[in-house]
PDB file of C-alpha atoms in Angstrom:
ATOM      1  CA  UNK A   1       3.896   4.493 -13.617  1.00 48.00           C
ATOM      2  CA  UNK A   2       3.988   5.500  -9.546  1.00 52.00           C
ATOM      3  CA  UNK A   3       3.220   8.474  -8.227  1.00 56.00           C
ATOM      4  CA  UNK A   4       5.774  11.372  -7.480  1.00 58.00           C
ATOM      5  CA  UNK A   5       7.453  12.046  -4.957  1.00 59.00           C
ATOM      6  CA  UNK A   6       6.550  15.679  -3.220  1.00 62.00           C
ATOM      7  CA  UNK A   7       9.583  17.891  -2.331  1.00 56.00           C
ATOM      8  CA  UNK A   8       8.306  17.936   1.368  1.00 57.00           C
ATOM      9  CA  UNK A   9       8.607  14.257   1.378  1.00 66.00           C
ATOM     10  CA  UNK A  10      11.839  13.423   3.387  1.00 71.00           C
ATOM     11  CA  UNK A  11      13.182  10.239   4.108  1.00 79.00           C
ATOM     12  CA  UNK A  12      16.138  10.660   6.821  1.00 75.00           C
ATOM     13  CA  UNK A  13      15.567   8.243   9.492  1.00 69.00           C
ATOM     14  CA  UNK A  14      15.444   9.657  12.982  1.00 67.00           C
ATOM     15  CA  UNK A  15      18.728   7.555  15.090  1.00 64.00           C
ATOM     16  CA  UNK A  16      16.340   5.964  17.411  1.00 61.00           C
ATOM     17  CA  UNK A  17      18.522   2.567  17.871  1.00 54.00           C
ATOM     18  CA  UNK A  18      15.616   0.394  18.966  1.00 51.00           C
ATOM     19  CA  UNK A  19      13.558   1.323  15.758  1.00 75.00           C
ATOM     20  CA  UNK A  20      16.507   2.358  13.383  1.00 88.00           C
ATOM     21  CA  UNK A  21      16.329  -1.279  11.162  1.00 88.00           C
ATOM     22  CA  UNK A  22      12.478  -0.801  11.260  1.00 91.00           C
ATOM     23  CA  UNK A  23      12.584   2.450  10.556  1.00 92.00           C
ATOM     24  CA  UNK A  24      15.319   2.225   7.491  1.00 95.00           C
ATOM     25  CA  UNK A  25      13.197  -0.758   5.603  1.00 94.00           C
ATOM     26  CA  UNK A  26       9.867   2.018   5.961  1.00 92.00           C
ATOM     27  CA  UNK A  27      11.750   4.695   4.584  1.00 94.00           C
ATOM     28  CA  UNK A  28      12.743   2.537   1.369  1.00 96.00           C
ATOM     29  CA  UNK A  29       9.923   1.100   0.863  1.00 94.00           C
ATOM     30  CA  UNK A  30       7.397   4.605   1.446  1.00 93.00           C
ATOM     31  CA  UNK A  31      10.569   6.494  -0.868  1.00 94.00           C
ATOM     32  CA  UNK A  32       9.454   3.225  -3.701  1.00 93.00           C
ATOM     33  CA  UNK A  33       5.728   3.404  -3.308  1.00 91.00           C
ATOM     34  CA  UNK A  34       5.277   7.101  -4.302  1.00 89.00           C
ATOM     35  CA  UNK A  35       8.017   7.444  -6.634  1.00 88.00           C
ATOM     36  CA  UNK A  36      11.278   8.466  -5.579  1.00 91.00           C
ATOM     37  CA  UNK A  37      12.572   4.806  -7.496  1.00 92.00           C
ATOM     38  CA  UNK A  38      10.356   3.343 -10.423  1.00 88.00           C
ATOM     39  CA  UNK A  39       9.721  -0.507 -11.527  1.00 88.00           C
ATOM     40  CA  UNK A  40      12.818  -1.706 -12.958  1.00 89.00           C
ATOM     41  CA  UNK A  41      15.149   0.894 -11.146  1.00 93.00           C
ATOM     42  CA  UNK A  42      18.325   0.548  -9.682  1.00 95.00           C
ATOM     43  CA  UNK A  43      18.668   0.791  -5.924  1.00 96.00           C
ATOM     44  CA  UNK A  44      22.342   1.490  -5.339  1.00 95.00           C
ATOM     45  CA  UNK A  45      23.275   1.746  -1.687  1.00 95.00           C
ATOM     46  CA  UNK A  46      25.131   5.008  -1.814  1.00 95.00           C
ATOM     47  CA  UNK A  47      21.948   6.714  -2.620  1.00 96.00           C
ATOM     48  CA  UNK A  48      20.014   5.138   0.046  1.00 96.00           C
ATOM     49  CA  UNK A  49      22.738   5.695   2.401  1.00 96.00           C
ATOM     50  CA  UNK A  50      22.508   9.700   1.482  1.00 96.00           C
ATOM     51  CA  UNK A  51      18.647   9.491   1.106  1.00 96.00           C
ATOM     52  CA  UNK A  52      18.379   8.010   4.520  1.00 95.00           C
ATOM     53  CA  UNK A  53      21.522   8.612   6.422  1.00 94.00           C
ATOM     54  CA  UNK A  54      22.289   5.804   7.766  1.00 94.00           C
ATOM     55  CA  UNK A  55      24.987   3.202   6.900  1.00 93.00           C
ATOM     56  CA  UNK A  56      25.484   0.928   4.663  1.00 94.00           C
ATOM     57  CA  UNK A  57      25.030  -2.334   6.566  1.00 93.00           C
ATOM     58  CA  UNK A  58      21.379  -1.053   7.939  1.00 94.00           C
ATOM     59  CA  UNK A  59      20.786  -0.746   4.358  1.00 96.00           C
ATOM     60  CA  UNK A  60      21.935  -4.289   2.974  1.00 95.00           C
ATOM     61  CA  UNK A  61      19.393  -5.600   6.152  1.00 94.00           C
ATOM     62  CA  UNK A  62      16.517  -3.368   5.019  1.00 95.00           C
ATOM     63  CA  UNK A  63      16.815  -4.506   1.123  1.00 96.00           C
ATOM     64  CA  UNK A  64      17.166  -7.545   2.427  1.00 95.00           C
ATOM     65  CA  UNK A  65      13.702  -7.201   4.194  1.00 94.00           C
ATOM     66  CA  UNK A  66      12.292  -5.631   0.774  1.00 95.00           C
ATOM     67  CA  UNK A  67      13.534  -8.404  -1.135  1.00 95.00           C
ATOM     68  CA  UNK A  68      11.122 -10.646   0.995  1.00 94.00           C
ATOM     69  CA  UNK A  69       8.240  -9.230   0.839  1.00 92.00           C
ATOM     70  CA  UNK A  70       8.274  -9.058  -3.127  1.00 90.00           C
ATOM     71  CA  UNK A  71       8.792  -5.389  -3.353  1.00 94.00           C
ATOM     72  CA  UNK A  72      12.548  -5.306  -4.536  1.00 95.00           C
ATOM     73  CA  UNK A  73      14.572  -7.841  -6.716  1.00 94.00           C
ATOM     74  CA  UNK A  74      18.388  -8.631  -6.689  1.00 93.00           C
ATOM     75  CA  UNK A  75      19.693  -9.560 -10.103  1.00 93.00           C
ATOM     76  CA  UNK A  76      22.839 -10.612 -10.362  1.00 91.00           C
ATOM     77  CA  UNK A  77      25.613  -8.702 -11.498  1.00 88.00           C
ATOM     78  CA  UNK A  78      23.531  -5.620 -11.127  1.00 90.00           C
ATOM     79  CA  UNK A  79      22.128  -5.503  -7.950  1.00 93.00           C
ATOM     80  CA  UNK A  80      18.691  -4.655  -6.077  1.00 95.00           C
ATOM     81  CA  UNK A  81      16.450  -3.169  -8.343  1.00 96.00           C
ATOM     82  CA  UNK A  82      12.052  -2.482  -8.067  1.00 94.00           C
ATOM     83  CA  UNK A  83      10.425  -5.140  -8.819  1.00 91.00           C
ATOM     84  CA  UNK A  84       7.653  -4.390 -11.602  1.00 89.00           C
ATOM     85  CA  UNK A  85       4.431  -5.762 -11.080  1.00 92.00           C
ATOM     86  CA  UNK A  86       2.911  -7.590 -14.440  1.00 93.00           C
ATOM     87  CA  UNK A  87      -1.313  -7.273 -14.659  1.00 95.00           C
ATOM     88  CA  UNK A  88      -1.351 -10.682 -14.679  1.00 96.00           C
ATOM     89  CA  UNK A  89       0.230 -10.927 -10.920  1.00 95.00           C
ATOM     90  CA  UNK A  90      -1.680  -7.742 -10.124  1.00 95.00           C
ATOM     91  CA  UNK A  91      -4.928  -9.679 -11.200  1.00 96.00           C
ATOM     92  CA  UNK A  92      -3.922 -12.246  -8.812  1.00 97.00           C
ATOM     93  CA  UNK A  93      -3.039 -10.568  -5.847  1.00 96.00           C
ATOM     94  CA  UNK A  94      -6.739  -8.103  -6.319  1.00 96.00           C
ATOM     95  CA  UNK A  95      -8.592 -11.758  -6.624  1.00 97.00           C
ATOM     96  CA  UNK A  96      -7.261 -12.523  -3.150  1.00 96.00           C
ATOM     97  CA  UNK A  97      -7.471  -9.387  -1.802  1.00 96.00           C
ATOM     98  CA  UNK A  98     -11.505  -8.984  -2.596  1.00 97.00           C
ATOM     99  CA  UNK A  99     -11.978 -12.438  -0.787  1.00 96.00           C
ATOM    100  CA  UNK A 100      -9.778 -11.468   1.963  1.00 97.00           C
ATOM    101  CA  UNK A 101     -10.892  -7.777   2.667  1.00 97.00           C
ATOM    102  CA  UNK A 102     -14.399  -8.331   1.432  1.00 98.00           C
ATOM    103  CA  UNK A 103     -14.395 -11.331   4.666  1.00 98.00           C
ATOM    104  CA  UNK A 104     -12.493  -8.383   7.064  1.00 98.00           C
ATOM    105  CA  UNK A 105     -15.531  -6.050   5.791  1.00 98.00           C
ATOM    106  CA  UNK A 106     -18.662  -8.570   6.774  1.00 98.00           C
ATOM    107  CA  UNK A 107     -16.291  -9.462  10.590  1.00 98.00           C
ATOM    108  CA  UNK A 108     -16.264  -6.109  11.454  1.00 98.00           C
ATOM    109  CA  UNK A 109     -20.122  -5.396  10.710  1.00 98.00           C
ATOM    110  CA  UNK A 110     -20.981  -8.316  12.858  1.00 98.00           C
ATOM    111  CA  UNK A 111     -17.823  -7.933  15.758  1.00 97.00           C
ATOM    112  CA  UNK A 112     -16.904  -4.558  15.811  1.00 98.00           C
ATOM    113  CA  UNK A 113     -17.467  -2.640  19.047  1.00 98.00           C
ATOM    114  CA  UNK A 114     -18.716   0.805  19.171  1.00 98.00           C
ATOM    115  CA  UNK A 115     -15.321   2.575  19.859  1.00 98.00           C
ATOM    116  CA  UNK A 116     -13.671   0.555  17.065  1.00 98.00           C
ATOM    117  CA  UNK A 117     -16.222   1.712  14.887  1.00 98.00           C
ATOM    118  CA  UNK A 118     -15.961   5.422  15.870  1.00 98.00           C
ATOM    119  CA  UNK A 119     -12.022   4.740  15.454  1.00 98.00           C
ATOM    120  CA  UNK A 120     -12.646   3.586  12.001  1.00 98.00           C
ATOM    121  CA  UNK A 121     -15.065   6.532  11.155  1.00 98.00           C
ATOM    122  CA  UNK A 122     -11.932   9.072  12.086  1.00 98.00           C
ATOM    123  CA  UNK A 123      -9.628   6.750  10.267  1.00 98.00           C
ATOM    124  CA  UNK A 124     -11.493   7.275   7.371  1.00 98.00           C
ATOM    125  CA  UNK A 125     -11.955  11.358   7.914  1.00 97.00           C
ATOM    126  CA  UNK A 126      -8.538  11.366   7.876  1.00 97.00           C
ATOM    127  CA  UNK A 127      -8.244   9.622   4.923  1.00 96.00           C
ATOM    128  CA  UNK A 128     -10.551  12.028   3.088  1.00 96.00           C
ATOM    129  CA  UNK A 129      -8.587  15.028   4.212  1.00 96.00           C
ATOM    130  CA  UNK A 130      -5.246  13.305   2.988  1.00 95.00           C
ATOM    131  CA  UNK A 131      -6.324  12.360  -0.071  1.00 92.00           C
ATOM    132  CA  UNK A 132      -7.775  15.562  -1.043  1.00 90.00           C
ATOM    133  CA  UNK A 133      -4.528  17.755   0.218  1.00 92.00           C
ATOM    134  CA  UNK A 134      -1.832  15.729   1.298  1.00 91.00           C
ATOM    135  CA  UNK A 135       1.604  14.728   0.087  1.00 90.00           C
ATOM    136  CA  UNK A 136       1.498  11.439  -1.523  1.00 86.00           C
ATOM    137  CA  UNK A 137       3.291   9.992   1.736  1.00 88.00           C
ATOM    138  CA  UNK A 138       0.793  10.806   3.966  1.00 92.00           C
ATOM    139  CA  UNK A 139      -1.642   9.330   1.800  1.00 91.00           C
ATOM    140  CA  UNK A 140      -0.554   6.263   1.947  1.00 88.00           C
ATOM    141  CA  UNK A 141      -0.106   6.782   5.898  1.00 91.00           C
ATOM    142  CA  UNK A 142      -3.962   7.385   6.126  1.00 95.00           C
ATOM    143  CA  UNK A 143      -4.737   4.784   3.899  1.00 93.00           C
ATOM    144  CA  UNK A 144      -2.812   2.174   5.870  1.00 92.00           C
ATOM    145  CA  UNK A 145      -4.338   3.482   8.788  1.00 96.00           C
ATOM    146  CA  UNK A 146      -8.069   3.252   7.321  1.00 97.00           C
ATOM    147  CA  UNK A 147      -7.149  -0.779   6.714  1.00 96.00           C
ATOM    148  CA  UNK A 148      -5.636  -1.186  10.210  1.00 96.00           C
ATOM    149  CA  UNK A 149      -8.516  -0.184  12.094  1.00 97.00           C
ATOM    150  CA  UNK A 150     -10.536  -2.500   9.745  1.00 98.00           C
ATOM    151  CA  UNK A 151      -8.775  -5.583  10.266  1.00 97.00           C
ATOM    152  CA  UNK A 152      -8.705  -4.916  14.089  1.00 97.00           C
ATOM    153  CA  UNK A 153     -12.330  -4.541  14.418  1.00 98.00           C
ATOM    154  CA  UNK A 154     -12.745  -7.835  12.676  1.00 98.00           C
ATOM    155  CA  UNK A 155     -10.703  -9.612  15.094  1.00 97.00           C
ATOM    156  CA  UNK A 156      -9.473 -12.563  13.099  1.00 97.00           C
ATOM    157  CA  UNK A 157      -5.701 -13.194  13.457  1.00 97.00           C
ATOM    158  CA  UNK A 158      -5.636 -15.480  10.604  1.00 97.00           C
ATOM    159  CA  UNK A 159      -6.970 -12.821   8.264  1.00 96.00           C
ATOM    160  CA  UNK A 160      -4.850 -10.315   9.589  1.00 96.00           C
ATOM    161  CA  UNK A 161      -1.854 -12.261   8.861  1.00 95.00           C
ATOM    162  CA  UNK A 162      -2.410 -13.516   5.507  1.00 94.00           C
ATOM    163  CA  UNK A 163      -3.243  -9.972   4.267  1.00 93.00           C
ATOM    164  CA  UNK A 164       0.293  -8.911   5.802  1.00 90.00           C
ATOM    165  CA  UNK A 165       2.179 -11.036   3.530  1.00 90.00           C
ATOM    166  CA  UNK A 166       0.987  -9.196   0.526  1.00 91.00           C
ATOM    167  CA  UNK A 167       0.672  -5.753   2.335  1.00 89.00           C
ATOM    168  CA  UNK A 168       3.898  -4.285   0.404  1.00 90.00           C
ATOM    169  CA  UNK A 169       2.690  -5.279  -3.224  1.00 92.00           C
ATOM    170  CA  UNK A 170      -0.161  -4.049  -2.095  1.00 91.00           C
ATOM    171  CA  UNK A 171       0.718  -0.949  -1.133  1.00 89.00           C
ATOM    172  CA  UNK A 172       2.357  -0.484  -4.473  1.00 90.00           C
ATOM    173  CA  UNK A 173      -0.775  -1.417  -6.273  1.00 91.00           C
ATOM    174  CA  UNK A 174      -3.088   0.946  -4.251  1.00 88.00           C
ATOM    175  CA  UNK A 175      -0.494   3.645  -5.030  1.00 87.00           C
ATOM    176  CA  UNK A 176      -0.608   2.460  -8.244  1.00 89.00           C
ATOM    177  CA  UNK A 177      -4.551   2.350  -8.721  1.00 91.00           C
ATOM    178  CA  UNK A 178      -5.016   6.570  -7.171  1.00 86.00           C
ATOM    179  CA  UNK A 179      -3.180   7.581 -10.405  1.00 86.00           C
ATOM    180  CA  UNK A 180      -6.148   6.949 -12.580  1.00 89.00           C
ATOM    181  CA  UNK A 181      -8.257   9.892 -12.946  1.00 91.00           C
ATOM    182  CA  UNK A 182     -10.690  10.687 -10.654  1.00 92.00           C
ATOM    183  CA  UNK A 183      -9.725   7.421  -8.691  1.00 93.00           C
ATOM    184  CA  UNK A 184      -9.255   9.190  -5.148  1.00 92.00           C
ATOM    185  CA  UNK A 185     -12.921  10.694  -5.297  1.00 94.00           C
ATOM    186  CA  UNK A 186     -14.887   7.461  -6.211  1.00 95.00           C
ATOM    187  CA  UNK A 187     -12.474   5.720  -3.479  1.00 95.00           C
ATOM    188  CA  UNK A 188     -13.856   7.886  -0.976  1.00 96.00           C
ATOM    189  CA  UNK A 189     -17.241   7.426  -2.471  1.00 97.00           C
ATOM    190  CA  UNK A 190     -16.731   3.635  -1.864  1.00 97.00           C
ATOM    191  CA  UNK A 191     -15.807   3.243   1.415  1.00 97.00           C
ATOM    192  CA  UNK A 192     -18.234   5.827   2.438  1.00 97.00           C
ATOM    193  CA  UNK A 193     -20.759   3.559   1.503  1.00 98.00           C
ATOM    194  CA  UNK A 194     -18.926   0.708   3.194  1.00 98.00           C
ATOM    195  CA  UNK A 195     -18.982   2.799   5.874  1.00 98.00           C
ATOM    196  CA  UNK A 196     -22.794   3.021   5.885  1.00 98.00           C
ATOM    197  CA  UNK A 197     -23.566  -0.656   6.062  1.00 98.00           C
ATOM    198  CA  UNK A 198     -20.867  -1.251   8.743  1.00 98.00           C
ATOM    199  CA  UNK A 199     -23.100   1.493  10.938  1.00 98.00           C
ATOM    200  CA  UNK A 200     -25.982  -0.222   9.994  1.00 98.00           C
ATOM    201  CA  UNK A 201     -24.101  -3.817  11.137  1.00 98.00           C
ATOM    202  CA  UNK A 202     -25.121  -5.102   7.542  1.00 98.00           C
ATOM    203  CA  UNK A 203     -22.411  -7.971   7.210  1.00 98.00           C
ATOM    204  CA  UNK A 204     -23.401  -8.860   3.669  1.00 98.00           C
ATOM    205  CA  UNK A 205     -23.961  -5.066   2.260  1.00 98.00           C
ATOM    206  CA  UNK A 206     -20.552  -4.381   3.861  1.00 98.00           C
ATOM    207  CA  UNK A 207     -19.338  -7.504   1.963  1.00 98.00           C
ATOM    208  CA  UNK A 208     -20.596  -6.350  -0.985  1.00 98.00           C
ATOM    209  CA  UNK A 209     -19.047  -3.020  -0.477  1.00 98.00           C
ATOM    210  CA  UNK A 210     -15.760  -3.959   0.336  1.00 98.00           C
ATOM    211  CA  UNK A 211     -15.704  -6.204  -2.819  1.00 98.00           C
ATOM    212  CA  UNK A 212     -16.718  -3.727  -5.114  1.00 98.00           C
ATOM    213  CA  UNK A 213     -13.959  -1.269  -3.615  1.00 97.00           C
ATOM    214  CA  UNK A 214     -11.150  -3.830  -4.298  1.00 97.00           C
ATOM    215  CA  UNK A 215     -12.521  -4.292  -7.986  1.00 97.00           C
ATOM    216  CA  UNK A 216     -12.770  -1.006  -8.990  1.00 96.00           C
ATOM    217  CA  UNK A 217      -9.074  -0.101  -7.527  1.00 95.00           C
ATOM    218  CA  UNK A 218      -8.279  -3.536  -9.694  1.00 96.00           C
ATOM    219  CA  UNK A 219      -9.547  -1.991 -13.164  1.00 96.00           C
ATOM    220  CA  UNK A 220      -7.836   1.149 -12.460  1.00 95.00           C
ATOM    221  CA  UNK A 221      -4.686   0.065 -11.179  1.00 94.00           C
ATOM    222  CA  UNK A 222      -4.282  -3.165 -13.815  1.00 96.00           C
ATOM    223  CA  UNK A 223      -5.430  -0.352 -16.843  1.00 95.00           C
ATOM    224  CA  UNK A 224      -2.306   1.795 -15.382  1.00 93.00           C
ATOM    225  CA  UNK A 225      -0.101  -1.505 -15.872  1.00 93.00           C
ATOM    226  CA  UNK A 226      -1.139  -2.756 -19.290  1.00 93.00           C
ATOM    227  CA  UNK A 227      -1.244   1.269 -20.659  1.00 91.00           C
ATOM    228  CA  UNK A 228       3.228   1.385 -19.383  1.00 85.00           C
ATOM    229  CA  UNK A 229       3.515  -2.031 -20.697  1.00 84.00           C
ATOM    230  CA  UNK A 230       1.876  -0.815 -24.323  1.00 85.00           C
ATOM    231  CA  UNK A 231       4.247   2.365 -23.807  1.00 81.00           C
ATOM    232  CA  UNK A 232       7.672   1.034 -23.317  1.00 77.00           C
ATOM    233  CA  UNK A 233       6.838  -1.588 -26.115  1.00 75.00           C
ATOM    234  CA  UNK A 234       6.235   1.278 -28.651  1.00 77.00           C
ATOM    235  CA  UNK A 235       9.287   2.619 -27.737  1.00 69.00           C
TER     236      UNK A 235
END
């Protein structure tokens, strides 16, 4: 199960040529994280030509990109289709992500400056407002953006680049996880007190805090897996 996609959501790509391949390969990927295709789904390029408006061959390059980062498979004889995360690799990818982010959590504490702490508190005001009334795009915008001002305020490049290779399965699974009842209100509960013990430049307590965050967003988004695995095997 993913999220829906809003009708405001729209997913033309402005003809900017320096950004256009970027900017094709976001609009995919954002159109898969909240919806518009689910696990398993074909992606045929005609669609995503109309969806985005842009040819064919910026396309091929963007699935291409997908395709790389574990967010897309191409099957033969049938094409590109969503890859569908298993609990089992959604386990995985949570175990590293809670020593990974729980490590970003306790650099900031001790590195941050002042101003990237200030950035982080709007960052996260942000992500209040779009979680409580926004599309399901611009939730994941402000999300994003709440984990990018983290990871620059703990200033290691090594971190920051391991935690990019995962960042599009990750993305699904955080889209995946805010399904689950009541999931968007303990999140903000969560990093609020992360928040707190970053203030208080608490490296452990923010530790601790980012930890817990990444394990309860497990539970809820590996329950969501397991409950559409049980679902399409009773039917």
């Amino acid at each position: 199960m993913t999220p829906q996609a809003e009708p405001q959501d729209d997913f033309k790509v402005p003809r900017v040529a320096s950004v256009l391949r970027h900017s094709v390969t976001e609009s995919i990927r954002n159109a898969i994280l909240v919806g518009r295709f689910s696990a398993g789904e074909r992606l045929p390029e005609r669609e995503l030509c109309e969806m985005t408006g842009v040819s064919r061959t910026l396309v091929r390059e963007a699935l291409r990109q997908l395709e790389s980062e574990g967010l897309i498979l191409v099957i033969p004889h049938r094409g590109p289709v969503v890859e569908r995360l298993s609990p089992e690799q959604a386990r995985g990818i949570y175990q590293v992500r809670e020593e990974l982010e729980g490590l970003a959590c306790q650099l900031f504490a001790e590195h941050a400056s002042e101003a990237q702490l200030a950035t982080l508190c709007e960052a996260f005001q942000g992500l209040k407002r779009a979680l409580t009334r926004g599309t399901a795009l611009e939730q994941i915008a402000a999300k994003n953006a709440f984990y990018q001002q983290l990871l620059d305020g703990a200033g290691n490049e090594a971190l920051t680049n391991t935690l990019r290779l995962l960042n599009s399965r990750v993305m699904l699974l955080r889209s995946t996880s805010m399904q689950a009842p009541g999931r968007a209100k303990h999140s903000v509960a969560e990093l609020s007190e992360l928040l707190h013990a970053l203030e208080r430049r608490d490296g452990k307590a923010a530790r601790v805090a980012g930890i817990l965050h990444v394990r309860n967003a497990a539970s809820a988004a590996i329950g969501i897996l397991q409950e559409s695995l049980q679902t399409e095997a009773a039917d």
